mmCIF file of C-alpha atoms in Angstrom:
data_model
loop_
_atom_site.group_PDB
_atom_site.id
_atom_site.type_symbol
_atom_site.label_atom_id
_atom_site.label_comp_id
_atom_site.label_asym_id
_atom_site.label_seq_id
_atom_site.Cartn_x
_atom_site.Cartn_y
_atom_site.Cartn_z
ATOM 1 C CA UNK A 1 -45.697 -13.765 -5.689
ATOM 2 C CA UNK A 2 -42.825 -11.596 -4.479
ATOM 3 C CA UNK A 3 -42.081 -14.185 -1.839
ATOM 4 C CA UNK A 4 -41.877 -16.924 -4.470
ATOM 5 C CA UNK A 5 -39.445 -14.870 -6.547
ATOM 6 C CA UNK A 6 -37.358 -14.077 -3.489
ATOM 7 C CA UNK A 7 -37.282 -17.749 -2.572
ATOM 8 C CA UNK A 8 -36.310 -18.749 -6.111
ATOM 9 C CA UNK A 9 -33.388 -16.313 -6.023
ATOM 10 C CA UNK A 10 -32.094 -17.623 -2.696
ATOM 11 C CA UNK A 11 -29.011 -19.809 -2.406
ATOM 12 C CA UNK A 12 -31.018 -22.557 -0.726
ATOM 13 C CA UNK A 13 -33.396 -22.770 -3.682
ATOM 14 C CA UNK A 14 -30.512 -22.969 -6.147
ATOM 15 C CA UNK A 15 -28.773 -25.722 -4.187
ATOM 16 C CA UNK A 16 -31.964 -27.726 -3.878
ATOM 17 C CA UNK A 17 -32.664 -27.304 -7.574
ATOM 18 C CA UNK A 18 -29.192 -28.592 -8.426
ATOM 19 C CA UNK A 19 -29.634 -31.641 -6.205
ATOM 20 C CA UNK A 20 -33.013 -32.345 -7.704
ATOM 21 C CA UNK A 21 -31.617 -32.108 -11.221
ATOM 22 C CA UNK A 22 -28.776 -34.464 -10.294
ATOM 23 C CA UNK A 23 -31.270 -36.972 -8.950
ATOM 24 C CA UNK A 24 -33.377 -36.555 -12.057
ATOM 25 C CA UNK A 25 -30.434 -37.330 -14.279
ATOM 26 C CA UNK A 26 -29.532 -40.343 -12.179
ATOM 27 C CA UNK A 27 -33.027 -41.736 -12.039
ATOM 28 C CA UNK A 28 -34.055 -40.670 -15.519
ATOM 29 C CA UNK A 29 -37.443 -39.650 -14.172
ATOM 30 C CA UNK A 30 -40.066 -38.006 -16.237
ATOM 31 C CA UNK A 31 -40.126 -34.199 -16.559
ATOM 32 C CA UNK A 32 -43.335 -33.924 -14.527
ATOM 33 C CA UNK A 33 -41.528 -34.971 -11.322
ATOM 34 C CA UNK A 34 -39.228 -31.951 -11.420
ATOM 35 C CA UNK A 35 -42.064 -29.571 -12.272
ATOM 36 C CA UNK A 36 -44.162 -30.857 -9.370
ATOM 37 C CA UNK A 37 -41.219 -30.597 -7.015
ATOM 38 C CA UNK A 38 -40.448 -27.030 -8.055
ATOM 39 C CA UNK A 39 -44.052 -25.887 -7.861
ATOM 40 C CA UNK A 40 -45.048 -27.760 -4.713
ATOM 41 C CA UNK A 41 -41.746 -27.626 -2.864
ATOM 42 C CA UNK A 42 -39.739 -30.641 -1.858
ATOM 43 C CA UNK A 43 -39.976 -33.292 0.833
ATOM 44 C CA UNK A 44 -37.759 -34.380 3.716
ATOM 45 C CA UNK A 45 -34.256 -35.331 2.665
ATOM 46 C CA UNK A 46 -34.004 -33.501 -0.657
ATOM 47 C CA UNK A 47 -31.872 -30.768 0.923
ATOM 48 C CA UNK A 48 -30.115 -32.079 3.992
ATOM 49 C CA UNK A 49 -28.547 -28.812 5.221
ATOM 50 C CA UNK A 50 -31.681 -26.652 4.942
ATOM 51 C CA UNK A 51 -34.264 -28.045 7.328
ATOM 52 C CA UNK A 52 -36.146 -24.732 7.466
ATOM 53 C CA UNK A 53 -37.194 -25.237 3.837
ATOM 54 C CA UNK A 54 -38.574 -28.744 4.338
ATOM 55 C CA UNK A 55 -42.180 -27.513 4.204
ATOM 56 C CA UNK A 56 -43.463 -27.003 0.657
ATOM 57 C CA UNK A 57 -44.039 -23.334 -0.023
ATOM 58 C CA UNK A 58 -47.587 -21.941 -0.478
ATOM 59 C CA UNK A 59 -49.298 -25.041 0.870
ATOM 60 C CA UNK A 60 -51.683 -25.267 3.813
ATOM 61 C CA UNK A 61 -48.919 -26.790 5.886
ATOM 62 C CA UNK A 62 -46.626 -23.874 5.021
ATOM 63 C CA UNK A 63 -49.326 -21.314 5.819
ATOM 64 C CA UNK A 64 -50.149 -23.051 9.113
ATOM 65 C CA UNK A 65 -46.490 -23.159 10.050
ATOM 66 C CA UNK A 66 -46.150 -19.501 9.095
ATOM 67 C CA UNK A 67 -49.177 -18.619 11.271
ATOM 68 C CA UNK A 68 -47.680 -20.564 14.165
ATOM 69 C CA UNK A 69 -44.362 -18.770 13.775
ATOM 70 C CA UNK A 70 -46.118 -15.402 13.607
ATOM 71 C CA UNK A 71 -48.110 -16.240 16.744
ATOM 72 C CA UNK A 72 -44.917 -17.289 18.520
ATOM 73 C CA UNK A 73 -43.218 -14.104 17.347
ATOM 74 C CA UNK A 74 -46.122 -11.983 18.680
ATOM 75 C CA UNK A 75 -45.980 -13.848 21.988
ATOM 76 C CA UNK A 76 -42.230 -13.276 22.234
ATOM 77 C CA UNK A 77 -42.670 -9.591 21.396
ATOM 78 C CA UNK A 78 -45.301 -9.256 24.124
ATOM 79 C CA UNK A 79 -42.970 -10.970 26.571
ATOM 80 C CA UNK A 80 -40.157 -8.662 25.482
ATOM 81 C CA UNK A 81 -42.349 -5.592 26.034
ATOM 82 C CA UNK A 82 -43.384 -6.926 29.450
ATOM 83 C CA UNK A 83 -39.744 -7.529 30.392
ATOM 84 C CA UNK A 84 -38.775 -4.056 29.182
ATOM 85 C CA UNK A 85 -41.570 -2.510 31.273
ATOM 86 C CA UNK A 86 -40.510 -4.551 34.275
ATOM 87 C CA UNK A 87 -36.908 -3.516 33.679
ATOM 88 C CA UNK A 88 -37.954 0.152 33.539
ATOM 89 C CA UNK A 89 -39.861 -0.224 36.818
ATOM 90 C CA UNK A 90 -36.866 -1.907 38.424
ATOM 91 C CA UNK A 91 -34.534 0.814 37.144
ATOM 92 C CA UNK A 92 -36.807 3.518 38.604
ATOM 93 C CA UNK A 93 -36.937 1.587 41.868
ATOM 94 C CA UNK A 94 -33.147 1.256 41.852
ATOM 95 C CA UNK A 95 -32.754 4.978 41.189
ATOM 96 C CA UNK A 96 -35.204 5.799 43.988
ATOM 97 C CA UNK A 97 -33.363 3.478 46.363
ATOM 98 C CA UNK A 98 -30.032 4.995 45.358
ATOM 99 C CA UNK A 99 -31.243 8.547 45.945
ATOM 100 C CA UNK A 100 -32.807 7.509 49.268
ATOM 101 C CA UNK A 101 -29.531 5.852 50.276
ATOM 102 C CA UNK A 102 -27.589 9.004 49.382
ATOM 103 C CA UNK A 103 -30.060 11.150 51.318
ATOM 104 C CA UNK A 104 -29.813 8.836 54.347
ATOM 105 C CA UNK A 105 -26.016 8.875 54.150
ATOM 106 C CA UNK A 106 -26.088 12.682 54.158
ATOM 107 C CA UNK A 107 -28.473 12.695 57.120
ATOM 108 C CA UNK A 108 -26.275 10.168 58.914
ATOM 109 C CA UNK A 109 -23.177 12.295 58.331
ATOM 110 C CA UNK A 110 -25.045 15.343 59.650
ATOM 111 C CA UNK A 111 -26.234 13.407 62.710
ATOM 112 C CA UNK A 112 -22.698 12.146 63.334
ATOM 113 C CA UNK A 113 -21.457 15.743 63.234
ATOM 114 C CA UNK A 114 -24.197 16.786 65.663
ATOM 115 C CA UNK A 115 -23.398 13.865 67.955
ATOM 116 C CA UNK A 116 -19.708 14.733 67.899
ATOM 117 C CA UNK A 117 -20.503 18.373 68.691
ATOM 118 C CA UNK A 118 -22.778 17.314 71.559
ATOM 119 C CA UNK A 119 -20.134 14.927 72.907
ATOM 120 C CA UNK A 120 -17.557 17.707 72.800
ATOM 121 C CA UNK A 121 -19.967 20.071 74.529
ATOM 122 C CA UNK A 122 -20.759 17.435 77.169
ATOM 123 C CA UNK A 123 -17.052 16.830 77.729
ATOM 124 C CA UNK A 124 -16.462 20.584 78.132
ATOM 125 C CA UNK A 125 -19.332 20.855 80.643
ATOM 126 C CA UNK A 126 -18.052 17.816 82.568
ATOM 127 C CA UNK A 127 -14.560 19.339 82.719
ATOM 128 C CA UNK A 128 -15.994 22.685 83.865
ATOM 129 C CA UNK A 129 -18.120 20.996 86.536
ATOM 130 C CA UNK A 130 -15.167 18.922 87.711
ATOM 131 C CA UNK A 131 -12.969 22.014 87.977
ATOM 132 C CA UNK A 132 -15.699 24.123 89.614
ATOM 133 C CA UNK A 133 -16.730 21.509 92.183
ATOM 134 C CA UNK A 134 -13.139 20.499 92.999
ATOM 135 C CA UNK A 135 -13.168 22.905 95.959
ATOM 136 C CA UNK A 136 -16.551 21.630 97.234
ATOM 137 C CA UNK A 137 -16.290 18.211 98.908
ATOM 138 C CA UNK A 138 -19.341 16.056 99.614
ATOM 139 C CA UNK A 139 -20.375 16.682 103.261
ATOM 140 C CA UNK A 140 -19.361 13.864 105.554
ATOM 141 C CA UNK A 141 -17.012 12.140 103.075
ATOM 142 C CA UNK A 142 -14.723 14.890 101.863
ATOM 143 C CA UNK A 143 -14.936 13.414 98.346
ATOM 144 C CA UNK A 144 -14.158 15.728 95.410
ATOM 145 C CA UNK A 145 -15.016 15.027 91.760
ATOM 146 C CA UNK A 146 -12.803 13.762 88.943
ATOM 147 C CA UNK A 147 -13.839 13.291 85.312
ATOM 148 C CA UNK A 148 -14.402 9.594 85.872
ATOM 149 C CA UNK A 149 -16.314 10.013 89.184
ATOM 150 C CA UNK A 150 -18.314 13.174 88.382
ATOM 151 C CA UNK A 151 -21.666 11.382 88.030
ATOM 152 C CA UNK A 152 -21.186 9.457 91.279
ATOM 153 C CA UNK A 153 -20.017 12.667 93.041
ATOM 154 C CA UNK A 154 -23.115 14.596 91.864
ATOM 155 C CA UNK A 155 -25.427 11.800 93.013
ATOM 156 C CA UNK A 156 -23.825 11.726 96.482
ATOM 157 C CA UNK A 157 -23.912 15.531 96.729
ATOM 158 C CA UNK A 158 -27.596 15.538 95.742
ATOM 159 C CA UNK A 159 -28.368 12.780 98.249
ATOM 160 C CA UNK A 160 -26.644 14.667 101.091
ATOM 161 C CA UNK A 161 -28.611 17.836 100.330
ATOM 162 C CA UNK A 162 -31.947 15.981 100.093
ATOM 163 C CA UNK A 163 -31.435 14.238 103.426
ATOM 164 C CA UNK A 164 -31.108 17.523 105.324
ATOM 165 C CA UNK A 165 -31.651 20.652 103.194
ATOM 166 C CA UNK A 166 -31.822 22.991 106.205
ATOM 167 C CA UNK A 167 -28.388 21.946 107.461
ATOM 168 C CA UNK A 168 -26.794 22.451 104.021
ATOM 169 C CA UNK A 169 -28.246 25.878 103.089
ATOM 170 C CA UNK A 170 -24.784 27.390 102.630
ATOM 171 C CA UNK A 171 -23.830 24.412 100.441
ATOM 172 C CA UNK A 172 -26.967 24.915 98.305
ATOM 173 C CA UNK A 173 -26.142 28.603 97.818
ATOM 174 C CA UNK A 174 -22.550 27.704 96.840
ATOM 175 C CA UNK A 175 -23.796 25.034 94.372
ATOM 176 C CA UNK A 176 -26.176 27.560 92.771
ATOM 177 C CA UNK A 177 -23.331 30.048 92.377
ATOM 178 C CA UNK A 178 -21.071 27.409 90.796
ATOM 179 C CA UNK A 179 -23.822 26.241 88.410
ATOM 180 C CA UNK A 180 -24.646 29.818 87.393
ATOM 181 C CA UNK A 181 -20.962 30.459 86.659
ATOM 182 C CA UNK A 182 -20.623 27.224 84.626
ATOM 183 C CA UNK A 183 -23.829 27.980 82.724
ATOM 184 C CA UNK A 184 -22.689 31.478 81.815
ATOM 185 C CA UNK A 185 -19.263 30.256 80.646
ATOM 186 C CA UNK A 186 -20.146 27.051 78.770
ATOM 187 C CA UNK A 187 -23.773 27.130 77.710
#
C-alpha cells in the first residue's frame, strides 16, 4: 500500500493522470474508464516519456517484472562481489610483486657493489702482480708482464716451469717469494 501511495505522489503519476483526464474530456468516455485506468495502471502509449511505468502496477505482469529485476539485481550484486574479490586478489598480487621487485632491486644494487669491489680488488692484484713480476722474465723469451698481457705471461711462465721443474728451481723459489709478498700486501 505504501508503494501505491508513493507512486501516486510521483511526478510520473501526476503527468499520466493529467493526460488521461485530457483524453477523457476529448473522448467524453464514461467515468469507469478512468477508474479502471487508475486502479489497473495504463497501457502502452498513455505516457510517452515514461516507459518504465508501462506495466500496470500490482498485476501479475508487474510482479513478474519486479521479480525479474530483483533476480537481475542479485546477479549483478554477485558479479560485483566477485569482481571486488578478484580486484582484492590482484591488488595483493600487485603489492607482493612490487615488494619482491624492490627487494630484488636492493639485492641487485648490493651485488653490483660487491662486483665493483671485487673488480677493484682484482685490478689491484693484477697491478701488484705486474709490478712484482716485471723483474722476472719468462725463461727463454725474456718476456715481462704488462696489465694487458699478464694472463698470457702467467700461462707461459707456468708452462716453462712444468716442462722442466728441476732446471727452474731458483725461479720457483723466486715466484713463491713474490706471491707471498703480494698476498701479504693485497689480500
